[in-house]
Amino acid sequence: MSLLVVGSVAFDSVKTPFGEVEEVLGGSATYFSTAASYFTEVSLVAVVGEDFPEEHLDFLVGRGINIDGIERSAGRTFRWKGEYSYQLNEAKTLDTQLNVFESFHPNLPESYRKVPVVFLANIDPNLQLEVLEQVEKPKLVACDTMNFWIEGQLDTLIKTLASVDILIINDGEARELAQEVNLVKAAKKIMAYGPGILVVKQGEYGALMFNGETIFSAPAFPLEQVFDPTGAGDSFAGGFMGYLSTCNKIDDVAIRQAVVYGSTMASFNVEAFSLDRMRALKQEEIKSRFQAFKALTTFESI
Ligand code: AMP
C-alpha cells in the first residue's frame, strides 16, 4: 500500500557535542519519507520557499518519492535551529521560523486522494486536518506532533486525534499532552482522545507501544557512535509506517515488527548529521540490523 505524508521540509541548523551544521536538509516529512521509501511508495505534501535548492528535491525523487504535492511558494523555507547536550535525548529548540508554512494550505493532487495509508508528520495540526479532509477513507491514519503544537494548538490537535488510529510521540510530549507524569496513565488518557495505538519514543531508551491493553517494549540499538539525534523520531515513524504499509494484516504481530523496523531506521539516522546516513543505506543493512534487534532482545523462559 502506498503512503501519503504531510509535514515539514526544512533547513536545519544543529549543534551537538560532536559537531555543528548550518542550514542542512531536514524537516519531519523529509526524514519520514526517506526512511519510508526503503519499504514502500511515498507521496509527500509540503511547501518550500524560493531558496530551496533543486538538488534536495532531486534527492527525494532519487529515492522514488512522489513530490507532486510539494508546492514552491514565494518566501523562505521553514527553518529550525536546535541544540543537544551530552544528554542527547531531547533537543533544545533555539529558533523556529515557519516562513512559507505560515500561509500554506495543502491542495492534494488528484493522484494523492485515494492513498490508503496517511501519516501526519509533525506540523501545524490545522494543516494535518486539512489533509485529512482531502483524502478519501484511508485505511490507516497515523500522526506525530511536538511540544510547539501541544502548547500552541491544543484544541485543533485534540480534534485531529479523534480521526487518528496511531499516535507516535516522544515521552516528554506524551506527558505534556496528557498532563500526567506516569507514562502508563498518560497513555490511557491520550488513547481516550482517539488513537487505538500509541507509540511512545524514549530516545536512547527505545520505544513503548500501547495497543489496547497490550504493551510492547523495544530498546534503542546500542550504538558505539551517536552523532546527531535530529530526525530520529521521524525516521522511526518512517520505518514503522513504511513497514506497516507492506502488511496485509495490521495485527499485534505486525505492529511489534513495525516498532523494530522503526527503531532500526532511527538507529541508522543518528549515526550522521542531516540525512547523510540514510542517503547511503542498503537494504541488506536494514535486514541485518532488524535481525540484530532480535538477537539483542531474545531470551529463553525458565
Ligand atoms: P525529530 O524527529 O523529532 O528529531 O524531528 C526533527 C525535525 O523536526 C527537524 O528536521 C525539524 O526541521 C523539524 N521540526 C522542528 N520543529 C518543528 C515544528 N514546529 N513543526 C514542524 N517540524 C518541525
XYZ file of C-alpha atoms and ligand atoms in Angstrom:
325
model
C 0.000 0.000 0.000
C 1.305 3.440 -0.769
C 1.773 6.068 1.866
C 0.999 9.790 1.991
C 2.858 12.136 4.330
C 2.340 15.794 5.185
C 4.971 17.542 7.277
C 7.829 19.983 7.248
C 10.597 20.158 4.651
C 13.211 22.333 6.251
C 16.619 23.847 6.645
C 18.005 22.720 9.996
C 20.887 24.214 11.949
C 22.027 21.767 14.594
C 24.698 21.691 17.279
C 25.612 18.505 19.127
C 28.647 17.814 21.357
C 30.224 16.202 18.270
C 29.842 18.957 15.691
C 27.695 21.631 14.163
C 25.881 22.103 10.840
C 24.127 25.140 9.337
C 21.053 25.066 7.101
C 21.246 21.425 6.091
C 18.341 19.432 4.666
C 15.856 18.475 7.389
C 12.180 18.530 8.261
C 9.782 15.953 9.642
C 8.412 14.918 6.229
C 11.903 14.713 4.723
C 13.185 12.278 7.366
C 9.924 10.356 7.375
C 9.629 9.915 3.611
C 13.292 8.990 3.190
C 13.027 6.242 5.834
C 9.664 5.015 4.486
C 10.977 4.958 0.899
C 13.030 1.861 1.806
C 9.706 -0.002 2.261
C 7.004 1.458 0.010
C 5.902 4.213 -2.396
C 5.662 7.571 -0.657
C 3.799 10.734 -1.737
C 4.869 13.904 0.032
C 2.828 17.054 0.781
C 4.742 20.145 1.936
C 5.786 23.644 0.947
C 9.256 25.038 0.272
C 10.418 28.575 -0.448
C 12.278 30.119 -3.378
C 15.552 29.445 -1.561
C 15.140 25.645 -1.566
C 17.741 24.063 -3.873
C 16.746 21.689 -6.690
C 19.388 19.200 -5.522
C 17.365 18.457 -2.365
C 14.241 17.796 -4.451
C 16.349 15.630 -6.797
C 17.471 13.598 -3.781
C 13.837 12.897 -2.789
C 12.910 11.973 -6.365
C 16.000 9.758 -6.490
C 14.587 7.837 -3.504
C 11.428 7.210 -5.556
C 9.374 9.719 -3.522
C 6.475 11.404 -5.346
C 6.936 15.162 -4.848
C 3.964 16.365 -6.942
C 2.490 17.571 -3.630
C 5.446 19.825 -2.774
C 4.498 23.409 -3.517
C 7.118 26.084 -4.113
C 5.942 29.438 -2.712
C 7.297 32.972 -2.672
C 9.286 33.409 0.546
C 11.726 31.484 2.684
C 11.714 27.781 3.517
C 10.827 26.616 7.073
C 13.848 26.815 9.385
C 14.576 25.077 12.665
C 17.575 25.535 14.936
C 18.313 23.164 17.803
C 20.988 22.102 20.200
C 21.736 18.890 22.114
C 23.814 18.466 25.239
C 25.625 15.195 26.069
C 22.190 14.084 27.220
C 21.173 13.516 23.605
C 17.578 12.587 24.304
C 15.950 15.940 23.897
C 16.672 18.851 21.568
C 16.588 22.360 22.907
C 14.818 24.416 20.235
C 16.665 27.710 19.732
C 14.593 29.022 16.831
C 11.575 28.021 14.726
C 10.755 30.055 11.607
C 7.547 28.850 9.957
C 8.104 31.127 6.915
C 6.197 29.687 3.905
C 4.281 27.319 6.209
C 2.544 30.342 7.726
C 0.303 30.844 4.704
C 0.347 27.292 3.318
C -2.881 25.378 2.656
C -2.338 21.950 1.148
C -4.186 21.192 -2.067
C -3.647 17.498 -2.716
C -3.008 16.384 -6.290
C -5.829 14.080 -7.533
C -3.471 11.074 -7.500
C -2.886 11.525 -3.742
C -6.512 11.447 -2.616
C -7.090 7.688 -2.640
C -3.859 6.753 -0.852
C -4.734 4.084 1.781
C -2.184 4.983 4.470
C -1.694 8.551 5.746
C 0.972 9.917 8.066
C 0.522 13.372 9.543
C 4.113 14.216 10.435
C 4.998 16.948 12.885
C 3.425 20.147 11.532
C 0.629 22.594 12.435
C -2.395 20.429 13.394
C -4.569 22.735 11.240
C -2.627 21.534 8.179
C -2.883 17.927 9.372
C -6.694 18.340 9.493
C -6.788 19.987 6.056
C -5.023 16.948 4.590
C -7.415 14.531 6.326
C -10.362 16.427 4.841
C -8.990 15.820 1.332
C -8.246 12.088 1.463
C -10.925 9.504 0.712
C -11.464 6.993 3.522
C -7.860 5.951 4.219
C -7.421 2.508 5.828
C -4.890 3.735 8.351
C -4.070 7.210 9.693
C -1.129 7.921 11.994
C 0.136 11.161 13.430
C 3.083 12.834 15.193
C 3.307 16.185 16.949
C 5.589 18.113 19.335
C 5.530 20.471 22.310
C 5.435 23.509 19.962
C 1.936 22.439 18.798
C 0.769 20.934 22.115
C 1.395 24.343 23.663
C 0.193 26.452 20.709
C -2.656 24.493 19.040
C -4.007 22.078 21.645
C -7.699 22.253 20.654
C -7.003 21.560 16.979
C -4.565 18.816 17.911
C -7.216 17.082 20.025
C -9.660 17.394 17.101
C -7.074 15.770 14.806
C -6.500 12.917 17.267
C -10.168 11.936 17.034
C -9.545 10.819 13.418
C -6.217 9.086 14.053
C -5.581 5.319 14.504
C -1.964 5.577 15.692
C -0.166 8.390 17.512
C 3.653 8.369 17.602
C 5.191 10.870 20.036
C 8.098 11.076 22.457
C 7.809 10.566 26.211
C 8.056 14.266 27.134
C 5.309 15.119 24.644
C 3.093 12.272 25.920
C 3.417 13.578 29.487
C 2.711 17.150 28.371
C -0.277 16.181 26.204
C -1.842 14.074 28.968
C -0.794 16.388 31.833
C 0.314 13.196 33.564
C 3.821 12.143 34.633
C 3.234 8.370 34.715
C 3.528 7.069 31.141
C 1.053 4.193 31.521
C -1.588 6.558 32.888
C -0.676 9.152 30.241
C -1.123 6.529 27.502
C -4.659 5.728 28.699
C -5.598 9.412 28.717
C -4.174 10.001 25.231
C -5.835 6.916 23.745
C -9.166 8.219 25.046
C -8.740 11.127 22.561
C -8.966 8.660 19.638
C -5.848 6.654 18.722
C -6.240 2.898 19.452
C -2.461 2.543 19.287
C 0.111 4.803 20.892
C 3.856 4.612 20.352
C 5.952 6.499 22.883
C 9.550 7.097 21.755
C 12.068 7.326 24.574
C 15.233 8.270 22.715
C 18.180 6.110 23.733
C 15.834 4.056 25.948
C 13.811 2.764 22.999
C 10.079 2.783 22.422
C 6.913 1.632 24.200
C 3.901 0.603 22.161
C 0.415 0.568 23.695
C -2.175 -1.413 21.728
C -5.387 -1.557 23.735
C -4.396 -3.327 26.962
C -1.146 -4.745 25.478
C 2.234 -3.069 25.979
C 5.334 -3.883 23.882
C 8.796 -2.530 24.587
C 11.743 -2.310 22.183
C 15.184 -0.973 23.122
C 17.146 1.505 21.057
C 20.038 -0.196 19.285
C 23.222 0.095 21.377
C 25.442 2.119 19.045
C 29.082 2.988 19.502
C 28.633 6.297 17.744
C 25.612 8.590 18.069
C 26.313 11.765 16.162
C 23.050 13.680 15.756
C 19.620 12.630 17.091
C 17.747 15.096 14.823
C 15.161 13.257 12.771
C 15.372 10.055 14.830
C 11.674 10.321 15.679
C 10.663 10.918 12.068
C 12.920 8.135 10.785
C 11.359 5.858 13.408
C 7.898 6.801 12.145
C 9.024 6.299 8.517
C 10.315 2.786 9.193
C 7.260 1.966 11.338
C 4.653 3.188 8.839
C 6.659 2.090 5.784
C 6.737 -1.476 7.080
C 3.033 -1.443 8.115
C 2.157 -0.338 4.563
C 3.584 -3.614 3.277
C 1.486 -5.763 5.666
C -1.798 -7.363 4.520
C -2.972 -7.665 8.091
C -2.268 -4.975 10.664
C -2.374 -7.064 13.824
C -0.304 -7.025 17.019
C 2.451 -9.151 15.384
C 2.823 -6.670 12.503
C 2.769 -3.669 14.829
C 5.541 -5.143 17.013
C 7.653 -5.813 13.902
C 6.936 -2.259 12.766
C 8.238 -0.890 16.089
C 11.508 -2.761 15.494
C 11.734 -1.514 11.872
C 11.143 1.996 13.229
C 13.915 1.550 15.779
C 16.156 0.151 13.014
C 15.714 3.221 10.772
C 16.146 5.624 13.718
C 19.365 3.843 14.737
C 20.887 4.437 11.299
C 19.767 8.045 11.160
C 21.547 9.103 14.355
C 24.905 7.892 13.036
C 25.412 11.073 10.952
C 24.196 14.661 10.583
C 21.131 15.520 8.466
C 20.070 12.609 6.202
C 23.643 11.603 5.416
C 23.448 8.067 6.830
C 20.070 7.306 5.269
C 21.320 8.523 1.881
C 23.856 5.733 1.824
C 21.782 2.938 3.340
C 21.434 -0.517 1.743
C 18.503 -2.937 2.097
C 20.892 -5.642 3.391
C 21.979 -3.319 6.217
C 18.336 -2.764 7.247
C 17.631 -6.513 7.232
C 20.745 -7.315 9.195
C 20.087 -4.681 11.895
C 16.478 -5.889 12.219
C 17.893 -9.383 12.908
C 20.414 -7.908 15.346
C 17.475 -6.428 17.279
C 16.003 -9.915 17.589
C 19.286 -11.282 18.913
C 19.500 -8.340 21.326
C 16.095 -8.957 22.877
C 15.569 -12.747 22.733
C 15.886 -14.832 25.873
C 14.688 -18.255 26.999
C 11.885 -18.571 29.534
C 12.620 -20.611 32.662
P 12.714 14.752 15.347
O 12.485 13.507 14.526
O 11.711 14.867 16.430
O 14.140 14.910 15.764
O 12.368 15.984 14.367
C 13.352 16.825 13.821
C 12.792 17.611 12.650
O 11.589 18.285 13.020
C 13.772 18.663 12.197
O 14.320 18.281 10.953
C 12.952 19.958 12.125
O 13.091 20.612 10.890
C 11.512 19.521 12.335
N 10.772 20.453 13.197
C 11.202 21.080 14.320
N 10.225 21.865 14.842
C 9.135 21.723 14.032
C 7.813 22.266 14.039
N 7.383 23.130 14.982
N 6.958 21.890 13.036
C 7.372 21.024 12.097
N 8.602 20.483 12.023
C 9.485 20.819 12.976
